[in-house]
PDB file of C-alpha atoms in Angstrom:
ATOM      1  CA  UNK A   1       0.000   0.000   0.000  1.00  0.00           C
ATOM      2  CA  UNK A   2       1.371   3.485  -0.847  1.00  0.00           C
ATOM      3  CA  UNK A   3       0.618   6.540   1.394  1.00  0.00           C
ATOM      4  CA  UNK A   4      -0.318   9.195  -1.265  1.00  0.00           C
ATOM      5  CA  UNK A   5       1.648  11.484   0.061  1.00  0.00           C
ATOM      6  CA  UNK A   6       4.375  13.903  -1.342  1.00  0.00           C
ATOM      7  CA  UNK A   7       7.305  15.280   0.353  1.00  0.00           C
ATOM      8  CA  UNK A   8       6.452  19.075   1.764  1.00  0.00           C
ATOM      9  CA  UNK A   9       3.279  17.795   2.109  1.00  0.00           C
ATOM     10  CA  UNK A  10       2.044  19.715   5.448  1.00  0.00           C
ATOM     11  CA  UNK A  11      -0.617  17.220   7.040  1.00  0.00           C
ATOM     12  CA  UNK A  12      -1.306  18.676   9.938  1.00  0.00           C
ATOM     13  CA  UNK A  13      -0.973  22.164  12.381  1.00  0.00           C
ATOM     14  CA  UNK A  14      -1.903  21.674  15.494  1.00  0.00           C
ATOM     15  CA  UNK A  15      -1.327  24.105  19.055  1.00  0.00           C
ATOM     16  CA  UNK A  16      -1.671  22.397  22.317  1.00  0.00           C
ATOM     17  CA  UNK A  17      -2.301  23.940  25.866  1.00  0.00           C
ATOM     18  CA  UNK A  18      -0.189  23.166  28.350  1.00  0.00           C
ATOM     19  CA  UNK A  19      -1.164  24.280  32.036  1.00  0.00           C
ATOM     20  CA  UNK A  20       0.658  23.024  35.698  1.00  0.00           C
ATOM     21  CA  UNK A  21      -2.167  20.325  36.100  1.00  0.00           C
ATOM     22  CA  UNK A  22      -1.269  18.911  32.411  1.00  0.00           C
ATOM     23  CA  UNK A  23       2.629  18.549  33.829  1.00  0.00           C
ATOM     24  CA  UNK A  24       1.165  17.263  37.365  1.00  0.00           C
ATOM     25  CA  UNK A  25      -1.156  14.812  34.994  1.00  0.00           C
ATOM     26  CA  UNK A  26       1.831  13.758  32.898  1.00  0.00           C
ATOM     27  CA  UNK A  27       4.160  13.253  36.106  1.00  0.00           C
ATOM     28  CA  UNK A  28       1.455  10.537  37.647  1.00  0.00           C
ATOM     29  CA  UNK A  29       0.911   8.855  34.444  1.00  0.00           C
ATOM     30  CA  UNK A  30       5.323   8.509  33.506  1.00  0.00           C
ATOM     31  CA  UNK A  31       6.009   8.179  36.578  1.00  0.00           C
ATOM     32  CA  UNK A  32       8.458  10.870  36.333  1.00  0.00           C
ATOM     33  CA  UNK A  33       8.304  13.248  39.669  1.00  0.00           C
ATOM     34  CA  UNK A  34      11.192  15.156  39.242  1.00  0.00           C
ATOM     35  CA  UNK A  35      10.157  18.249  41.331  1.00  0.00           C
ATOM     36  CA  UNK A  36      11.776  20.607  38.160  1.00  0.00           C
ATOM     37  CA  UNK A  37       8.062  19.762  36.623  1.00  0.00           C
ATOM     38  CA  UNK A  38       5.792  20.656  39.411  1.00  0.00           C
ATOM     39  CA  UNK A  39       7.949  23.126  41.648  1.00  0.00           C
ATOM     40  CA  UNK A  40       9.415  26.540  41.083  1.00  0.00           C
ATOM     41  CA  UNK A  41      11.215  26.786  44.460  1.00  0.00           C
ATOM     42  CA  UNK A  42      13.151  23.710  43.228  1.00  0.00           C
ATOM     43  CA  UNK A  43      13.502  24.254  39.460  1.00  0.00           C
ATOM     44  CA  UNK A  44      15.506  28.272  40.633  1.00  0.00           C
ATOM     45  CA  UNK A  45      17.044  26.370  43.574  1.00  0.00           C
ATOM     46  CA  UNK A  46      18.993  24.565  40.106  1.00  0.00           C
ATOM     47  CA  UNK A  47      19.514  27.572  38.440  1.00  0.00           C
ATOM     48  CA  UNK A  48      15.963  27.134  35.787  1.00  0.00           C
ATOM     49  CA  UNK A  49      13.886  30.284  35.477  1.00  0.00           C
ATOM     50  CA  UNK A  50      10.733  27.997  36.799  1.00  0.00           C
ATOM     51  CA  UNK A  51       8.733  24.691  36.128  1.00  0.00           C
ATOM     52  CA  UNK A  52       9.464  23.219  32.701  1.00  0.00           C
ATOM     53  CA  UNK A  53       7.652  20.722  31.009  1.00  0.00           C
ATOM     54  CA  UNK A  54       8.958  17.379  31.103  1.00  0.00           C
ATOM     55  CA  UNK A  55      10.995  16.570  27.659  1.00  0.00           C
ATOM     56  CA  UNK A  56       8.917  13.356  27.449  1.00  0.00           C
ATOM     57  CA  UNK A  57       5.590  15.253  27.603  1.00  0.00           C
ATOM     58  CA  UNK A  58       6.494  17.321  24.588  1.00  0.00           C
ATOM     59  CA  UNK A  59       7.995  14.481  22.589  1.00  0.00           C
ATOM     60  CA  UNK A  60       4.776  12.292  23.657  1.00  0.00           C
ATOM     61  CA  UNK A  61       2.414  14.924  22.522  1.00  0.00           C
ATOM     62  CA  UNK A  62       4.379  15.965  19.278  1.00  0.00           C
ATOM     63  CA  UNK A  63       3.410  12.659  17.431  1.00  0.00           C
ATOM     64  CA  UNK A  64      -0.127  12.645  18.094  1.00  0.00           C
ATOM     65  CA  UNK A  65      -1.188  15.561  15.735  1.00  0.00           C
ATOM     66  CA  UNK A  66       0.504  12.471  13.178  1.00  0.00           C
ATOM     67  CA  UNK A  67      -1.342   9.923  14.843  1.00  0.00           C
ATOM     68  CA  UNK A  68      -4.637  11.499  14.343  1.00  0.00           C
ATOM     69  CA  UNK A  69      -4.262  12.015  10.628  1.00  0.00           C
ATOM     70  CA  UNK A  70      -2.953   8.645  10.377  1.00  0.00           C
ATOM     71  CA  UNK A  71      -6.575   7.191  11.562  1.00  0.00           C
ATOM     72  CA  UNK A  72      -5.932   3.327  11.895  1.00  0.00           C
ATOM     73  CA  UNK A  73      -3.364   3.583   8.718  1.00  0.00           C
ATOM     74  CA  UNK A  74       0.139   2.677   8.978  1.00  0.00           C
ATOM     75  CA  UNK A  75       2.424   1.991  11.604  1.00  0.00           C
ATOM     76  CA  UNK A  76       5.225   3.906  12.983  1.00  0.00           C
ATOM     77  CA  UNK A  77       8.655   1.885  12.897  1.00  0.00           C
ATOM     78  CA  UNK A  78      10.609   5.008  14.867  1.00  0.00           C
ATOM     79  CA  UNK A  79      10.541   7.905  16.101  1.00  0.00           C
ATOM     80  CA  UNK A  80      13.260   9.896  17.582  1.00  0.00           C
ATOM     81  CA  UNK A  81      13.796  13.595  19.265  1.00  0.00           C
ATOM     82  CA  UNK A  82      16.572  15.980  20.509  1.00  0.00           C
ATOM     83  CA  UNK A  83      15.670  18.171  23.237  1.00  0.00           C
ATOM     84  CA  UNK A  84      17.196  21.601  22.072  1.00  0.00           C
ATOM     85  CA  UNK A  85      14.981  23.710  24.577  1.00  0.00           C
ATOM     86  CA  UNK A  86      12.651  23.353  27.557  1.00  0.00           C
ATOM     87  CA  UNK A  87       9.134  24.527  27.434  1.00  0.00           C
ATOM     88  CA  UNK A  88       8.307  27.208  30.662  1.00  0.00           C
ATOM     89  CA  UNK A  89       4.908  26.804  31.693  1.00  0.00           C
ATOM     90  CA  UNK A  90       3.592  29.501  33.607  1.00  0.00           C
ATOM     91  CA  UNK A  91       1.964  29.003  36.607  1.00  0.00           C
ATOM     92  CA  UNK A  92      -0.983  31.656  35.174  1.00  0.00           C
ATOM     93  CA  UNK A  93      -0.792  31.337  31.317  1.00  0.00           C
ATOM     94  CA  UNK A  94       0.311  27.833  31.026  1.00  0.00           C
ATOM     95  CA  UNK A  95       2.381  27.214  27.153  1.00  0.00           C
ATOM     96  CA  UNK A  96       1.321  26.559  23.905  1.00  0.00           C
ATOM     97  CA  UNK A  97       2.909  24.299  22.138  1.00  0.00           C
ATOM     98  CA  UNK A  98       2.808  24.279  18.626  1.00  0.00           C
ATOM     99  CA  UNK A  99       3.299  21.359  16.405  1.00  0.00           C
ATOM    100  CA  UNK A 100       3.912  21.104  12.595  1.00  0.00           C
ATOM    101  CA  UNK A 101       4.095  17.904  10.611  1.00  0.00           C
ATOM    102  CA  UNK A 102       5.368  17.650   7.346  1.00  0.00           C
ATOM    103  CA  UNK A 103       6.199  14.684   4.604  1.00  0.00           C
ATOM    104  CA  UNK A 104       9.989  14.548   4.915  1.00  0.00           C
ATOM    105  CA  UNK A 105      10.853  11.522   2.148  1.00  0.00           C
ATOM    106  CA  UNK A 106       8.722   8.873   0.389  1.00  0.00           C
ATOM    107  CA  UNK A 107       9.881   5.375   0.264  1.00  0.00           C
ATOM    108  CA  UNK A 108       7.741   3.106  -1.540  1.00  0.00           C
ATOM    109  CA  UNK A 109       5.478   1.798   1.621  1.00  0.00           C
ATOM    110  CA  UNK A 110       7.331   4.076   3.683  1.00  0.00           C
ATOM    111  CA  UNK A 111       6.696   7.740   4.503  1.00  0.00           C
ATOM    112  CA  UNK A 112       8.892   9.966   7.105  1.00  0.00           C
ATOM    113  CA  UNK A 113       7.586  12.745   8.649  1.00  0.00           C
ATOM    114  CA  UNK A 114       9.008  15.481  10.362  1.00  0.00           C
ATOM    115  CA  UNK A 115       7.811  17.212  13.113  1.00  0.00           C
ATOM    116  CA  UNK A 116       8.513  21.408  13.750  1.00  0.00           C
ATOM    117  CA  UNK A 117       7.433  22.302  17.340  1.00  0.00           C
ATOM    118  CA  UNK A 118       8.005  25.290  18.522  1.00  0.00           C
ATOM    119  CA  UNK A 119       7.162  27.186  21.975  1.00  0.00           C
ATOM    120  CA  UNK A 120       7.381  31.070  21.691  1.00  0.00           C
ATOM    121  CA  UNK A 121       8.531  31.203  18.257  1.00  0.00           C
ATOM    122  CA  UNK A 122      11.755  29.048  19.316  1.00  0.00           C
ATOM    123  CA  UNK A 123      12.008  25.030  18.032  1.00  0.00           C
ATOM    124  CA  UNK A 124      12.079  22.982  21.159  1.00  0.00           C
ATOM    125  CA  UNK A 125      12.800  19.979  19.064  1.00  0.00           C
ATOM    126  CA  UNK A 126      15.418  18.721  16.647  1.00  0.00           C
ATOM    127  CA  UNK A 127      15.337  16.342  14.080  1.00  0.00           C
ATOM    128  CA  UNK A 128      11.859  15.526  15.592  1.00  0.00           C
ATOM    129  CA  UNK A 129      10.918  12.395  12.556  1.00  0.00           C
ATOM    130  CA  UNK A 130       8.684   9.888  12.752  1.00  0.00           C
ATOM    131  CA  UNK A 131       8.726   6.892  10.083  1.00  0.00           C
ATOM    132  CA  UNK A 132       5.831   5.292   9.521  1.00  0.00           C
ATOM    133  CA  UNK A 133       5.477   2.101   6.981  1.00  0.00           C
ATOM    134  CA  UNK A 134       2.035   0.852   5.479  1.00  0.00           C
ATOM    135  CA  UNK A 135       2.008  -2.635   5.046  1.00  0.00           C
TER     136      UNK A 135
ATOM    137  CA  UNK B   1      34.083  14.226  38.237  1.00  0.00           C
ATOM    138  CA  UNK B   2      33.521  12.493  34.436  1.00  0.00           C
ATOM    139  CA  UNK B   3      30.828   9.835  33.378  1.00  0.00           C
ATOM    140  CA  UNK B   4      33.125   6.336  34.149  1.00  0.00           C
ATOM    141  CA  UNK B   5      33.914   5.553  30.102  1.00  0.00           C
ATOM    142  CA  UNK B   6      34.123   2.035  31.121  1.00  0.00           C
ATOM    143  CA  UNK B   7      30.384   1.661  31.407  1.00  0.00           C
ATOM    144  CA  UNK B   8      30.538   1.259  27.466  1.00  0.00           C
ATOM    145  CA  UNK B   9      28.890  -2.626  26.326  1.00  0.00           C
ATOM    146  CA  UNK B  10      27.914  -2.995  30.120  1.00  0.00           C
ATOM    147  CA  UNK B  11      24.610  -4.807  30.486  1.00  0.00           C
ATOM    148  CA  UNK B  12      22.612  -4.753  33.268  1.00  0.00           C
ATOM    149  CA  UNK B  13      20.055  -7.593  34.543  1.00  0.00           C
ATOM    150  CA  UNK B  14      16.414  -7.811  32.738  1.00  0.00           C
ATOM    151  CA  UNK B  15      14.061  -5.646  34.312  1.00  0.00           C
ATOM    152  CA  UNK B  16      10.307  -7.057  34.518  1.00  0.00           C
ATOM    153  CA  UNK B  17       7.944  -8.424  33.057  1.00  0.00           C
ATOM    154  CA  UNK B  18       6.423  -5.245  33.053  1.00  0.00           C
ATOM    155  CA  UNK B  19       2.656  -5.805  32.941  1.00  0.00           C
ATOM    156  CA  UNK B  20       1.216  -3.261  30.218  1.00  0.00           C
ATOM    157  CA  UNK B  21      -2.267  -2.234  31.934  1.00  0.00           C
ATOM    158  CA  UNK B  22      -5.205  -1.037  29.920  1.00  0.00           C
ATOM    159  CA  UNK B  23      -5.838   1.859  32.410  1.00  0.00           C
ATOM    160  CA  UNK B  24      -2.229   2.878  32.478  1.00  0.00           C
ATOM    161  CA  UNK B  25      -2.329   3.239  28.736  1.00  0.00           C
ATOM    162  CA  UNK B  26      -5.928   5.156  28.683  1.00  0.00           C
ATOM    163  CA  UNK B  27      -3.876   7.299  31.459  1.00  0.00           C
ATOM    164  CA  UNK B  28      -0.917   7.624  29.818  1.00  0.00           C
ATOM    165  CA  UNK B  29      -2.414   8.428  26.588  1.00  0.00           C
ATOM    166  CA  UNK B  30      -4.559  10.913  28.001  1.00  0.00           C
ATOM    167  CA  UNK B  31      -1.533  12.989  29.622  1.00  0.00           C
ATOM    168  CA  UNK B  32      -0.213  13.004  26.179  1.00  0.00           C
ATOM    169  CA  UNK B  33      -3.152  14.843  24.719  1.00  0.00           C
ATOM    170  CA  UNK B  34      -4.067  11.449  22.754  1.00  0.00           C
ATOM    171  CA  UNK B  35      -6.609  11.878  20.000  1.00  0.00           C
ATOM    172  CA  UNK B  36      -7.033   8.519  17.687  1.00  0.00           C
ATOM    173  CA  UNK B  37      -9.350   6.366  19.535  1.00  0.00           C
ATOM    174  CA  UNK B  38      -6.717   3.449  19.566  1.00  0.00           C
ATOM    175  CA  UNK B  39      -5.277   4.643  22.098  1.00  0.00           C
ATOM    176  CA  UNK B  40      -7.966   5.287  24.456  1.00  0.00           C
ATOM    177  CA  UNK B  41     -10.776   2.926  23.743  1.00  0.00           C
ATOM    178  CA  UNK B  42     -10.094  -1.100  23.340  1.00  0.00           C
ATOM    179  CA  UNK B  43     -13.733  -1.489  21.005  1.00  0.00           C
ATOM    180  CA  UNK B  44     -11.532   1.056  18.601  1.00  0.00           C
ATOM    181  CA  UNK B  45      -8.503  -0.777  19.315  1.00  0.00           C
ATOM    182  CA  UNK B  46     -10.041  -4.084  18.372  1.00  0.00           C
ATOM    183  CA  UNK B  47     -11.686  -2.814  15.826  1.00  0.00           C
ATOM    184  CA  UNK B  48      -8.205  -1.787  14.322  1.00  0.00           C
ATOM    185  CA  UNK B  49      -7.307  -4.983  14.267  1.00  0.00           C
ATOM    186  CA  UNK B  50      -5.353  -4.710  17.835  1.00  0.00           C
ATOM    187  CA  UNK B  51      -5.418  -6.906  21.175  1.00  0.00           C
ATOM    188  CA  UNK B  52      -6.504  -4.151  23.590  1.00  0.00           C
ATOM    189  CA  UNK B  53      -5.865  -0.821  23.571  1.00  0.00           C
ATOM    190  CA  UNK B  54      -2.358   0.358  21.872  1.00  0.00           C
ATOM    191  CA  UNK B  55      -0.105   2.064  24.343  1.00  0.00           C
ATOM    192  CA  UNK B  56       0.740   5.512  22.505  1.00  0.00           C
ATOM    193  CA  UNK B  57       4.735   5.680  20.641  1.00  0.00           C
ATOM    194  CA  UNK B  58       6.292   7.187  23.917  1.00  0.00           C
ATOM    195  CA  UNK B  59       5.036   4.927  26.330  1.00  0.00           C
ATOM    196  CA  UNK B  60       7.830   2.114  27.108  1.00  0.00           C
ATOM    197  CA  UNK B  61       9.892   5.209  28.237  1.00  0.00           C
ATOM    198  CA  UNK B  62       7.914   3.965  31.591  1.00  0.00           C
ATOM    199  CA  UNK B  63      10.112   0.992  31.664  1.00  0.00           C
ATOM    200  CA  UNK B  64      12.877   2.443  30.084  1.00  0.00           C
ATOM    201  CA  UNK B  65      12.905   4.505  33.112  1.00  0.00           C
ATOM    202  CA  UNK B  66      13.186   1.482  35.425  1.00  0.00           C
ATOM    203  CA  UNK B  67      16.037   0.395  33.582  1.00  0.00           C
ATOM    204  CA  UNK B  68      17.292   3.487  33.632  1.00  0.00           C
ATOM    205  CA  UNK B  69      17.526   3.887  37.635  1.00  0.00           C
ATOM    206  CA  UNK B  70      19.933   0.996  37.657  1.00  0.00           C
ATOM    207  CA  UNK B  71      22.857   2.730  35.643  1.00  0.00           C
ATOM    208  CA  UNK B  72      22.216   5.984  37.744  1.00  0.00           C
ATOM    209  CA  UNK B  73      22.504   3.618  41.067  1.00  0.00           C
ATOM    210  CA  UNK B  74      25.696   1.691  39.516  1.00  0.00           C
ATOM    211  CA  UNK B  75      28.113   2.746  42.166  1.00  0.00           C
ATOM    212  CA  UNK B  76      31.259   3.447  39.894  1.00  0.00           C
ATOM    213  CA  UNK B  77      29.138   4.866  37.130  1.00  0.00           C
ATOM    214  CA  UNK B  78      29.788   8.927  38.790  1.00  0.00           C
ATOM    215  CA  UNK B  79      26.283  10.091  37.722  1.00  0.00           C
ATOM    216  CA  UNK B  80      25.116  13.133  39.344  1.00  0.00           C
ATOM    217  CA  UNK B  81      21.397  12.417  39.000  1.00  0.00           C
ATOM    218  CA  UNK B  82      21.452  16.439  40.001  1.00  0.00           C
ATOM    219  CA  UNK B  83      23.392  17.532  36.874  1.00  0.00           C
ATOM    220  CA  UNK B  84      21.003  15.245  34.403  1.00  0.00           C
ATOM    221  CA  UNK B  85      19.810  16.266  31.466  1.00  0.00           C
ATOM    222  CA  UNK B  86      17.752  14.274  28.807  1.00  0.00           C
ATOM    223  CA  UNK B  87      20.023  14.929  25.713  1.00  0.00           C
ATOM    224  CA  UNK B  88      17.691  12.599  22.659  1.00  0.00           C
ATOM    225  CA  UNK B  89      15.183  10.028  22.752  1.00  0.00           C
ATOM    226  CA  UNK B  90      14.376   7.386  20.318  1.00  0.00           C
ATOM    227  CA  UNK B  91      12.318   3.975  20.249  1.00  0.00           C
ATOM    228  CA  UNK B  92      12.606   1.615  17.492  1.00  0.00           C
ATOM    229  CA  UNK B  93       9.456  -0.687  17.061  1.00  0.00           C
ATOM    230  CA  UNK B  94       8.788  -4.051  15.760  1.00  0.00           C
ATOM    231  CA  UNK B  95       5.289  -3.943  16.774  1.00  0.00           C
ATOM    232  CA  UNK B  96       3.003  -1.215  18.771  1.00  0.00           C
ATOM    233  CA  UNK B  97       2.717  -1.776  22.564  1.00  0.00           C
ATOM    234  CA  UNK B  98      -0.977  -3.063  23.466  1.00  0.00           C
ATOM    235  CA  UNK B  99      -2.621  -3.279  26.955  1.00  0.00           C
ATOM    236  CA  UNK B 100      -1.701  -6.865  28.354  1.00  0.00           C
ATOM    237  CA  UNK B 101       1.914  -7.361  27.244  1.00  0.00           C
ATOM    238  CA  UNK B 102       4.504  -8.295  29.458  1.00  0.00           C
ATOM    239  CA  UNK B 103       7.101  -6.447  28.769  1.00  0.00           C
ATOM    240  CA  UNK B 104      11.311  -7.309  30.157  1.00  0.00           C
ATOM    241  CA  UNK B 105      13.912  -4.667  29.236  1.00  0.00           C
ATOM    242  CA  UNK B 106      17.427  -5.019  29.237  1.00  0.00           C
ATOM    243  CA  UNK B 107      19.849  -1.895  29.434  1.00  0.00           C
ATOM    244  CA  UNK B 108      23.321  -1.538  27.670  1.00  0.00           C
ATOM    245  CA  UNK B 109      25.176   0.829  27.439  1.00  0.00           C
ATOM    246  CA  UNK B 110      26.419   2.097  24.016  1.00  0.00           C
ATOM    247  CA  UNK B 111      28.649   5.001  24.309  1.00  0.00           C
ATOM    248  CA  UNK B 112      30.246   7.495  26.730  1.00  0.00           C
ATOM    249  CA  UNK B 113      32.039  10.775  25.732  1.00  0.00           C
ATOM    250  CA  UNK B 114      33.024  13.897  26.850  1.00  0.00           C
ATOM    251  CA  UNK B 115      32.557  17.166  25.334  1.00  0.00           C
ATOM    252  CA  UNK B 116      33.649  20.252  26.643  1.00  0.00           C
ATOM    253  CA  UNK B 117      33.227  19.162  30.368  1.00  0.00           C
ATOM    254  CA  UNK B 118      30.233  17.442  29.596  1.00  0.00           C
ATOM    255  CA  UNK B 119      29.501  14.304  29.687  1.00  0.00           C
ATOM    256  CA  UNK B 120      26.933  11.946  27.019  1.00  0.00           C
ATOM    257  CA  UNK B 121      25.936   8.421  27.766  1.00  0.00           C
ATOM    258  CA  UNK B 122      23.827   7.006  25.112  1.00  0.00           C
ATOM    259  CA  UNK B 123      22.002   3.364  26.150  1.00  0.00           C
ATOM    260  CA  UNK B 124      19.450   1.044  24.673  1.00  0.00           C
ATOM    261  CA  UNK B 125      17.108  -0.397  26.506  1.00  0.00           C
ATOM    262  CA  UNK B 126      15.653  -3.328  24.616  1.00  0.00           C
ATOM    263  CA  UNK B 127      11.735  -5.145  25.629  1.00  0.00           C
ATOM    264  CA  UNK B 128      10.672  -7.796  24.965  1.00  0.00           C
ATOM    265  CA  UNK B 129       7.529  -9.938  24.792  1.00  0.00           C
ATOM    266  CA  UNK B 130       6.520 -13.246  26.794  1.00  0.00           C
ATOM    267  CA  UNK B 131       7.571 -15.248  23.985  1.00  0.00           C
ATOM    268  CA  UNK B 132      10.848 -13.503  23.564  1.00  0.00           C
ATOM    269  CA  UNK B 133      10.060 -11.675  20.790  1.00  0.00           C
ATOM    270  CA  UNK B 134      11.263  -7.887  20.362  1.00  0.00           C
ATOM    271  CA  UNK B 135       8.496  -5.098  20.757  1.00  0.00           C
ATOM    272  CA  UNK B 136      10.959  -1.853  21.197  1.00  0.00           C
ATOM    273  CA  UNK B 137      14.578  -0.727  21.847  1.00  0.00           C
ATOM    274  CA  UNK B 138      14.300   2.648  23.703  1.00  0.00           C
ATOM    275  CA  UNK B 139      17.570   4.549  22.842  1.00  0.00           C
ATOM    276  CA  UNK B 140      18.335   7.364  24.974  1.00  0.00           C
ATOM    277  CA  UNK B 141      21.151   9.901  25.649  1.00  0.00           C
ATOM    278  CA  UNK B 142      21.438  11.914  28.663  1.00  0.00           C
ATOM    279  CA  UNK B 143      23.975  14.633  29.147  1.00  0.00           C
ATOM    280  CA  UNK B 144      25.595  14.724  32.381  1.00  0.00           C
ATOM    281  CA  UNK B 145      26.762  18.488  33.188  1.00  0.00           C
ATOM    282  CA  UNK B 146      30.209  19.306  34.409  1.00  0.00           C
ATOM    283  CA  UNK B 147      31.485  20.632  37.070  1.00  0.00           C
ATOM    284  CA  UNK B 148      32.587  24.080  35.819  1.00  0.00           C
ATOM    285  CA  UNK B 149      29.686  24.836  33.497  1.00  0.00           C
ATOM    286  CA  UNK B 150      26.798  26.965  35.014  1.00  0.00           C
TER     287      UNK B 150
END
């Protein structure tokens, strides 16, 4: 089965809301309770401006944008992230975390695509790709 | 004090089974802002031709974490937990996690170096199924901070 698709292809834009009780949510469900996620006396105590989001978080909810257009097609064979910069999330306004995803190569039954998310106009992600083969 | 550069092709003991819960995946994939039904509903997941419902891409860094705390306990590893930073993640699949797998990891590690004061350990942590087939190799790198550097 061949995707359709064609490299530059954007497939989807999405911009998701993160707020403290989204990082307190994602620390009970990972497991992860590193206070730098929860606590802004700790995260300055370490020399951070405040609470960031956990890296996990944003590279968990940077494929699903792909996973919804995807529908019950295809199957992703890897996906892999670099955390260039942390996400702040206010304590008020929360972060919005915007995700691009884009056809990156076509390979006969497989399809790459790569991922641009960005938080305050900055990439927070590199060489954020997800392959995907339809069988 | 550097990452020990003798950890390199260390392997550490299995780590499980893990038992893959169908509420720990609807959980998980919730906290990750989840969307495709899949991954939240098991009549969608079955429907989809799946067991149960499929744990989202992300979610064996639950166990990779487990395997994880044992190189950060390895007494002559030198890893400030403190000074950790998660450098790049990656998982390689043969098949998508569903809701009743049992899943064992086992952790090598793959490389150590040092770059200006810093320190990179990149390790694999490979599952597993109950028949011994592989489901995922979560590859991670974490940069340990030096000393000097603020």
């Amino acid at each position: 089965m061949t995707s359709g698709l064609t490299v530059g292809d954007v497939v989807t834009t999405k911009t998701i809301h993160l707020d403290r009780g989204a990082l307190v949510r994602y620390a009970g469900a990972s497991g992860d309770f590193n206070p730098i996620h929860y606590r802004d006396d700790f995260a300055q105590s370490v020399g951070l401006p405040g609470v960031l989001a956990h890296g996990m978080l944003t590279m968990g909810l940077a494929i699903q944008p792909v996973l919804e257009f995807l529908e019950t097609k295809g199957r992703v064979i890897d996906y892999g992230v670099r955390f260039t910069r942390p996400v702040l999330v206010d304590a008020t306004n929360g972060a919005d975390v915007t995700v691009e995803t884009k056809v990156g190569s076509v390979m006969d039954d497989a399809v790459r695509f790569d991922l641009t998310v960005t938080f305050g106009g900055e990439t927070v992600l590199g060489k954020a790709q997800v392959q995907v083969v339809f069988d | 004090m550097s990452v020990n550069a003798e950890l390199v092709g260390r392997e550490f003991p299995p780590v499980g089974p893990y038992l893959v819960g169908r509420e720990k995946v609807r959980e998980f994939a919730r906290a990750v802002f989840a969307t495709n039904p899949i991954y939240l509903d098991a009549t969608a997941a079955r429907a989809a031709g799946h067991a149960d419902v499929v744990a989202p891409p992300t979610f064996p860094v639950v166990v990779q974490e487990l395997t994880l705390a044992q190189l950060l306990a390895e007494p002559d590893a030198n890893i400030d937990f403190s000074r950790v930073v998660h450098g790049d993640q990656r998982f390689t699949y043969s098949r998508p996690v569903v809701a009743g797998d049992e899943l064992t990891a086992t952790l090598s590690v793959t490389s150590v170096k040092t770059l200006g004061g810093h320190s990179m350990v990149t390790s694999e942590s490979v599952m597993t199924d109950a028949t011994g087939d592989h489901v995922v190799t979560a590859i991670s790198t974490l940069v340990v901070r030096g000393d000097e550097q603020p």
